[in-house]
PDB file of C-alpha atoms in Angstrom:
ATOM      1  CA  MET W   1     182.922  96.237 143.387  1.00 88.00           C
ATOM      2  CA  ASN W   2     180.692  96.210 140.310  1.00 97.00           C
ATOM      3  CA  LEU W   3     178.497  93.212 139.557  1.00 98.00           C
ATOM      4  CA  LEU W   4     178.203  93.777 135.809  1.00 97.00           C
ATOM      5  CA  VAL W   5     181.514  95.178 134.567  1.00 96.00           C
ATOM      6  CA  PRO W   6     183.776  93.390 134.042  1.00 96.00           C
ATOM      7  CA  LEU W   7     182.202  89.941 134.181  1.00 97.00           C
ATOM      8  CA  PRO W   8     184.560  87.043 134.884  1.00 97.00           C
ATOM      9  CA  ALA W   9     185.826  85.253 131.784  1.00 97.00           C
ATOM     10  CA  ASP W  10     183.913  82.217 130.568  1.00 97.00           C
ATOM     11  CA  ASN W  11     185.411  79.048 132.083  1.00 96.00           C
ATOM     12  CA  GLY W  12     182.666  76.687 130.927  1.00 95.00           C
ATOM     13  CA  SER W  13     180.941  76.622 134.328  1.00 97.00           C
ATOM     14  CA  GLU W  14     178.611  78.826 136.290  1.00 97.00           C
ATOM     15  CA  ILE W  15     180.718  81.271 138.290  1.00 98.00           C
ATOM     16  CA  PHE W  16     179.730  81.926 141.910  1.00 97.00           C
ATOM     17  CA  SER W  17     181.201  84.961 143.695  1.00 97.00           C
ATOM     18  CA  THR W  18     180.478  85.706 147.335  1.00 97.00           C
ATOM     19  CA  LEU W  19     179.814  89.423 147.709  1.00 97.00           C
ATOM     20  CA  LEU W  20     179.056  89.503 151.421  1.00 97.00           C
ATOM     21  CA  GLU W  21     179.437  87.019 154.280  1.00 96.00           C
ATOM     22  CA  HIS W  22     177.376  88.312 157.152  1.00 95.00           C
ATOM     23  CA  PRO W  23     175.765  86.672 160.182  1.00 94.00           C
ATOM     24  CA  ALA W  24     172.370  87.646 158.778  1.00 95.00           C
ATOM     25  CA  ALA W  25     172.821  86.713 155.140  1.00 97.00           C
ATOM     26  CA  ARG W  26     175.233  85.592 152.464  1.00 97.00           C
ATOM     27  CA  ILE W  27     174.987  87.550 149.226  1.00 98.00           C
ATOM     28  CA  GLU W  28     176.401  86.125 146.023  1.00 98.00           C
ATOM     29  CA  ARG W  29     176.550  86.811 142.313  1.00 98.00           C
ATOM     30  CA  ILE W  30     176.092  83.968 139.852  1.00 98.00           C
ATOM     31  CA  VAL W  31     177.140  84.327 136.211  1.00 98.00           C
ATOM     32  CA  SER W  32     175.536  81.737 133.933  1.00 98.00           C
ATOM     33  CA  ARG W  33     176.272  81.191 130.267  1.00 98.00           C
ATOM     34  CA  GLY W  34     173.747  78.582 129.205  1.00 98.00           C
ATOM     35  CA  GLN W  35     174.208  76.277 132.204  1.00 98.00           C
ATOM     36  CA  THR W  36     171.168  74.628 133.777  1.00 97.00           C
ATOM     37  CA  THR W  37     170.559  72.349 136.773  1.00 97.00           C
ATOM     38  CA  PRO W  38     170.591  68.625 136.045  1.00 96.00           C
ATOM     39  CA  GLU W  39     167.020  67.331 136.169  1.00 94.00           C
ATOM     40  CA  ALA W  40     167.920  64.622 138.662  1.00 96.00           C
ATOM     41  CA  GLN W  41     169.728  67.039 141.016  1.00 96.00           C
ATOM     42  CA  PRO W  42     167.385  69.873 141.962  1.00 97.00           C
ATOM     43  CA  TYR W  43     168.500  72.331 144.593  1.00 97.00           C
ATOM     44  CA  ASP W  44     167.055  71.674 148.066  1.00 97.00           C
ATOM     45  CA  GLN W  45     168.375  74.385 150.367  1.00 96.00           C
ATOM     46  CA  PRO W  46     168.087  74.687 154.140  1.00 95.00           C
ATOM     47  CA  GLN W  47     167.536  78.462 153.993  1.00 96.00           C
ATOM     48  CA  ASP W  48     165.216  80.900 152.292  1.00 97.00           C
ATOM     49  CA  GLU W  49     166.815  82.451 149.223  1.00 98.00           C
ATOM     50  CA  TRP W  50     165.840  85.730 147.567  1.00 98.00           C
ATOM     51  CA  VAL W  51     166.831  86.036 143.931  1.00 98.00           C
ATOM     52  CA  LEU W  52     167.079  89.021 141.551  1.00 98.00           C
ATOM     53  CA  LEU W  53     167.922  88.637 137.873  1.00 98.00           C
ATOM     54  CA  LEU W  54     170.333  91.442 136.963  1.00 98.00           C
ATOM     55  CA  ALA W  55     171.065  90.691 133.299  1.00 98.00           C
ATOM     56  CA  GLY W  56     170.322  88.143 130.608  1.00 98.00           C
ATOM     57  CA  ALA W  57     167.347  85.812 130.807  1.00 98.00           C
ATOM     58  CA  ALA W  58     166.495  82.645 132.708  1.00 98.00           C
ATOM     59  CA  ARG W  59     163.821  80.122 133.511  1.00 98.00           C
ATOM     60  CA  LEU W  60     163.447  78.529 136.900  1.00 98.00           C
ATOM     61  CA  TRP W  61     161.318  75.539 137.863  1.00 98.00           C
ATOM     62  CA  LEU W  62     159.974  75.303 141.418  1.00 98.00           C
ATOM     63  CA  GLU W  63     158.186  72.230 142.623  1.00 97.00           C
ATOM     64  CA  ASP W  64     155.292  74.273 144.006  1.00 95.00           C
ATOM     65  CA  ARG W  65     154.950  76.786 141.166  1.00 96.00           C
ATOM     66  CA  GLY W  66     156.132  75.167 137.959  1.00 97.00           C
ATOM     67  CA  GLU W  67     158.350  76.961 135.467  1.00 98.00           C
ATOM     68  CA  LEU W  68     158.839  80.744 135.648  1.00 98.00           C
ATOM     69  CA  SER W  69     160.573  83.041 133.157  1.00 98.00           C
ATOM     70  CA  LEU W  70     162.813  85.730 134.615  1.00 98.00           C
ATOM     71  CA  ALA W  71     163.836  88.997 132.949  1.00 98.00           C
ATOM     72  CA  PRO W  72     166.236  91.627 134.306  1.00 98.00           C
ATOM     73  CA  GLY W  73     164.709  93.207 137.408  1.00 98.00           C
ATOM     74  CA  ASP W  74     162.556  90.182 138.254  1.00 98.00           C
ATOM     75  CA  THR W  75     162.711  88.944 141.844  1.00 98.00           C
ATOM     76  CA  LEU W  76     161.650  85.731 143.518  1.00 97.00           C
ATOM     77  CA  LEU W  77     161.673  84.243 147.012  1.00 97.00           C
ATOM     78  CA  ILE W  78     162.565  80.557 147.043  1.00 98.00           C
ATOM     79  CA  PRO W  79     161.491  79.212 150.432  1.00 97.00           C
ATOM     80  CA  ALA W  80     163.767  76.746 152.223  1.00 97.00           C
ATOM     81  CA  HIS W  81     163.407  73.169 151.010  1.00 97.00           C
ATOM     82  CA  VAL W  82     161.326  74.045 147.961  1.00 98.00           C
ATOM     83  CA  LYS W  83     163.061  71.989 145.303  1.00 98.00           C
ATOM     84  CA  HIS W  84     164.022  74.041 142.267  1.00 98.00           C
ATOM     85  CA  ARG W  85     166.027  73.834 139.099  1.00 98.00           C
ATOM     86  CA  VAL W  86     167.382  76.370 136.614  1.00 98.00           C
ATOM     87  CA  THR W  87     165.968  75.173 133.286  1.00 98.00           C
ATOM     88  CA  PHE W  88     167.394  77.869 130.992  1.00 98.00           C
ATOM     89  CA  THR W  89     169.988  80.639 131.098  1.00 98.00           C
ATOM     90  CA  GLN W  90     170.910  82.952 128.256  1.00 98.00           C
ATOM     91  CA  ALA W  91     174.545  82.465 127.267  1.00 98.00           C
ATOM     92  CA  GLU W  92     175.278  85.684 125.421  1.00 97.00           C
ATOM     93  CA  PRO W  93     175.129  88.285 126.771  1.00 97.00           C
ATOM     94  CA  PRO W  94     175.593  86.295 129.993  1.00 98.00           C
ATOM     95  CA  THR W  95     172.941  85.867 132.645  1.00 98.00           C
ATOM     96  CA  VAL W  96     173.744  87.501 135.997  1.00 98.00           C
ATOM     97  CA  TRP W  97     171.893  86.644 139.210  1.00 98.00           C
ATOM     98  CA  LEU W  98     171.982  88.172 142.654  1.00 98.00           C
ATOM     99  CA  ALA W  99     171.175  85.651 145.386  1.00 98.00           C
ATOM    100  CA  VAL W 100     170.588  86.543 149.038  1.00 98.00           C
ATOM    101  CA  HIS W 101     170.785  83.481 151.275  1.00 97.00           C
ATOM    102  CA  LEU W 102     168.862  84.519 154.328  1.00 97.00           C
ATOM    103  CA  GLY W 103     170.038  83.620 157.783  1.00 91.00           C
ATOM    104  CA  SER W 104     173.425  82.228 156.762  1.00 64.00           C
ATOM    105  CA  ALA W 105     174.983  82.685 160.158  1.00 52.00           C
TER     106      ALA W 105
ATOM    107  CA  MET Y   1     157.643  91.499 140.919  1.00 88.00           C
ATOM    108  CA  ASN Y   2     160.015  93.472 138.696  1.00 97.00           C
ATOM    109  CA  LEU Y   3     162.172  96.216 140.201  1.00 98.00           C
ATOM    110  CA  LEU Y   4     162.667  98.215 137.010  1.00 97.00           C
ATOM    111  CA  VAL Y   5     159.455  98.055 134.982  1.00 96.00           C
ATOM    112  CA  PRO Y   6     157.202  99.795 135.638  1.00 96.00           C
ATOM    113  CA  LEU Y   7     158.698 102.282 138.067  1.00 97.00           C
ATOM    114  CA  PRO Y   8     156.252 104.073 140.371  1.00 97.00           C
ATOM    115  CA  ALA Y   9     155.117 107.474 139.131  1.00 97.00           C
ATOM    116  CA  ASP Y  10     157.026 110.525 140.294  1.00 97.00           C
ATOM    117  CA  ASN Y  11     155.390 111.978 143.414  1.00 96.00           C
ATOM    118  CA  GLY Y  12     158.147 114.449 144.232  1.00 95.00           C
ATOM    119  CA  SER Y  13     159.689 112.241 146.927  1.00 97.00           C
ATOM    120  CA  GLU Y  14     161.958 109.238 147.082  1.00 97.00           C
ATOM    121  CA  ILE Y  15     159.794 106.125 146.898  1.00 98.00           C
ATOM    122  CA  PHE Y  16     160.612 103.253 149.275  1.00 97.00           C
ATOM    123  CA  SER Y  17     159.108  99.821 148.562  1.00 97.00           C
ATOM    124  CA  THR Y  18     159.645  96.859 150.870  1.00 97.00           C
ATOM    125  CA  LEU Y  19     160.365  93.780 148.761  1.00 97.00           C
ATOM    126  CA  LEU Y  20     160.927  91.289 151.560  1.00 97.00           C
ATOM    127  CA  GLU Y  21     160.371  91.316 155.324  1.00 96.00           C
ATOM    128  CA  HIS Y  22     162.311  88.419 156.754  1.00 95.00           C
ATOM    129  CA  PRO Y  23     163.729  87.672 160.198  1.00 94.00           C
ATOM    130  CA  ALA Y  24     167.222  87.778 158.674  1.00 95.00           C
ATOM    131  CA  ALA Y  25     166.920  90.874 156.500  1.00 97.00           C
ATOM    132  CA  ARG Y  26     164.623  93.506 155.096  1.00 97.00           C
ATOM    133  CA  ILE Y  27     165.073  94.129 151.380  1.00 97.00           C
ATOM    134  CA  GLU Y  28     163.799  97.325 149.814  1.00 98.00           C
ATOM    135  CA  ARG Y  29     163.846  99.223 146.552  1.00 98.00           C
ATOM    136  CA  ILE Y  30     164.378 102.975 146.562  1.00 98.00           C
ATOM    137  CA  VAL Y  31     163.532 105.109 143.535  1.00 98.00           C
ATOM    138  CA  SER Y  32     165.208 108.520 143.585  1.00 98.00           C
ATOM    139  CA  ARG Y  33     164.645 111.337 141.105  1.00 98.00           C
ATOM    140  CA  GLY Y  34     167.177 113.937 142.148  1.00 98.00           C
ATOM    141  CA  GLN Y  35     166.533 113.769 145.899  1.00 98.00           C
ATOM    142  CA  THR Y  36     169.439 113.928 148.315  1.00 97.00           C
ATOM    143  CA  THR Y  37     169.866 113.685 152.091  1.00 97.00           C
ATOM    144  CA  PRO Y  38     169.809 117.005 153.971  1.00 96.00           C
ATOM    145  CA  GLU Y  39     173.342 117.823 155.092  1.00 94.00           C
ATOM    146  CA  ALA Y  40     172.278 118.267 158.701  1.00 96.00           C
ATOM    147  CA  GLN Y  41     170.388 114.957 158.801  1.00 96.00           C
ATOM    148  CA  PRO Y  42     172.730 112.132 157.790  1.00 97.00           C
ATOM    149  CA  TYR Y  43     171.519 108.572 158.135  1.00 97.00           C
ATOM    150  CA  ASP Y  44     172.771 106.767 161.261  1.00 97.00           C
ATOM    151  CA  GLN Y  45     171.385 103.252 161.166  1.00 96.00           C
ATOM    152  CA  PRO Y  46     171.493 100.552 163.840  1.00 95.00           C
ATOM    153  CA  GLN Y  47     172.108  97.758 161.305  1.00 96.00           C
ATOM    154  CA  ASP Y  48     174.563  96.984 158.534  1.00 97.00           C
ATOM    155  CA  GLU Y  49     173.138  97.842 155.114  1.00 98.00           C
ATOM    156  CA  TRP Y  50     174.273  96.410 151.778  1.00 98.00           C
ATOM    157  CA  VAL Y  51     173.458  98.572 148.773  1.00 98.00           C
ATOM    158  CA  LEU Y  52     173.394  97.871 145.024  1.00 98.00           C
ATOM    159  CA  LEU Y  53     172.725 100.569 142.449  1.00 98.00           C
ATOM    160  CA  LEU Y  54     170.414  99.090 139.805  1.00 98.00           C
ATOM    161  CA  ALA Y  55     169.869 102.056 137.492  1.00 98.00           C
ATOM    162  CA  GLY Y  56     170.702 105.735 137.146  1.00 98.00           C
ATOM    163  CA  ALA Y  57     173.636 107.313 138.958  1.00 98.00           C
ATOM    164  CA  ALA Y  58     174.329 108.463 142.515  1.00 98.00           C
ATOM    165  CA  ARG Y  59     176.896 109.797 144.901  1.00 98.00           C
ATOM    166  CA  LEU Y  60     177.076 108.790 148.524  1.00 98.00           C
ATOM    167  CA  TRP Y  61     179.086 110.388 151.309  1.00 98.00           C
ATOM    168  CA  LEU Y  62     180.256 108.217 154.211  1.00 98.00           C
ATOM    169  CA  GLU Y  63     181.915 109.725 157.243  1.00 97.00           C
ATOM    170  CA  ASP Y  64     184.780 107.223 157.093  1.00 95.00           C
ATOM    171  CA  ARG Y  65     185.316 107.154 153.319  1.00 96.00           C
ATOM    172  CA  GLY Y  66     184.278 110.496 151.894  1.00 97.00           C
ATOM    173  CA  GLU Y  67     182.193 110.794 148.715  1.00 98.00           C
ATOM    174  CA  LEU Y  68     181.779 107.826 146.359  1.00 98.00           C
ATOM    175  CA  SER Y  69     180.228 107.744 142.893  1.00 98.00           C
ATOM    176  CA  LEU Y  70     177.953 104.808 142.130  1.00 98.00           C
ATOM    177  CA  ALA Y  71     177.090 103.434 138.693  1.00 98.00           C
ATOM    178  CA  PRO Y  72     174.667 100.594 137.886  1.00 98.00           C
ATOM    179  CA  GLY Y  73     176.067  97.351 139.281  1.00 98.00           C
ATOM    180  CA  ASP Y  74     178.114  99.044 142.007  1.00 98.00           C
ATOM    181  CA  THR Y  75     177.739  97.651 145.519  1.00 98.00           C
ATOM    182  CA  LEU Y  76     178.648  98.960 148.930  1.00 97.00           C
ATOM    183  CA  LEU Y  77     178.418  97.826 152.542  1.00 97.00           C
ATOM    184  CA  ILE Y  78     177.465 100.607 154.919  1.00 98.00           C
ATOM    185  CA  PRO Y  79     178.340  99.407 158.414  1.00 97.00           C
ATOM    186  CA  ALA Y  80     175.945 100.152 161.262  1.00 97.00           C
ATOM    187  CA  HIS Y  81     176.294 103.641 162.708  1.00 97.00           C
ATOM    188  CA  VAL Y  82     178.544 104.934 159.927  1.00 98.00           C
ATOM    189  CA  LYS Y  83     176.903 108.261 159.174  1.00 98.00           C
ATOM    190  CA  HIS Y  84     176.134 108.699 155.487  1.00 98.00           C
ATOM    191  CA  ARG Y  85     174.295 110.966 153.108  1.00 98.00           C
ATOM    192  CA  VAL Y  86     173.118 110.695 149.513  1.00 98.00           C
ATOM    193  CA  THR Y  87     174.677 113.742 147.842  1.00 98.00           C
ATOM    194  CA  PHE Y  88     173.428 113.208 144.280  1.00 98.00           C
ATOM    195  CA  THR Y  89     170.864 111.101 142.430  1.00 98.00           C
ATOM    196  CA  GLN Y  90     170.156 111.222 138.722  1.00 98.00           C
ATOM    197  CA  ALA Y  91     166.565 112.297 138.097  1.00 98.00           C
ATOM    198  CA  GLU Y  92     165.985 111.074 134.552  1.00 97.00           C
ATOM    199  CA  PRO Y  93     166.128 108.215 133.901  1.00 97.00           C
ATOM    200  CA  PRO Y  94     165.446 107.647 137.598  1.00 98.00           C
ATOM    201  CA  THR Y  95     167.953 106.171 140.038  1.00 98.00           C
ATOM    202  CA  VAL Y  96     166.995 102.777 141.464  1.00 98.00           C
ATOM    203  CA  TRP Y  97     168.664 101.288 144.554  1.00 98.00           C
ATOM    204  CA  LEU Y  98     168.423  97.885 146.153  1.00 98.00           C
ATOM    205  CA  ALA Y  99     169.034  98.006 149.906  1.00 98.00           C
ATOM    206  CA  VAL Y 100     169.449  94.934 152.106  1.00 98.00           C
ATOM    207  CA  HIS Y 101     169.084  95.804 155.795  1.00 97.00           C
ATOM    208  CA  LEU Y 102     170.875  92.972 157.519  1.00 97.00           C
ATOM    209  CA  GLY Y 103     169.516  91.437 160.669  1.00 91.00           C
ATOM    210  CA  SER Y 104     166.171  93.241 160.635  1.00 64.00           C
ATOM    211  CA  ALA Y 105     164.434  90.684 162.811  1.00 52.00           C
TER     212      ALA Y 105
END
């Protein structure tokens, strides 16, 4: 399995692919092509999430840290229940995220 | 924290950096510049390990699968206690791995 080649075809939505389902963690790839999180619907997750930007560019807003810009190679821990929103993703070339949801048993 | 820029200076050894210590998983970056695993000392780990090659090139031998070539974006689950050895890593540009050690509480 390769996370970068080929990327799934554009279907107008963010594309979530589960890479690993494990008692300790769920690992997924997210391919974004300009999509963002609606301002009124921030994520509020029950588990810690560790994020790595693999390709493209993105901005992420966290309620406790404000807006952060992410470049390929950048990592971030989003603690459980810290509200956050994706405020920008580069459409072309696409933005590719790796997300590790910790303790997804 | 960025995993790719800057890379740690070459000190002649593989360079292991812990990115996250979490009850559910330990995430680390490994920078390799030509190092391999001694044939007589394969890894035999008590936990499942999920690996992603971020940069460079590598080959990995697993006792149950033989030798695999890894390019950037390639992922692999190494189950607990499957003996394995790194048989090649590209030195320049350096090889960068992400390793998620699952259930490292």
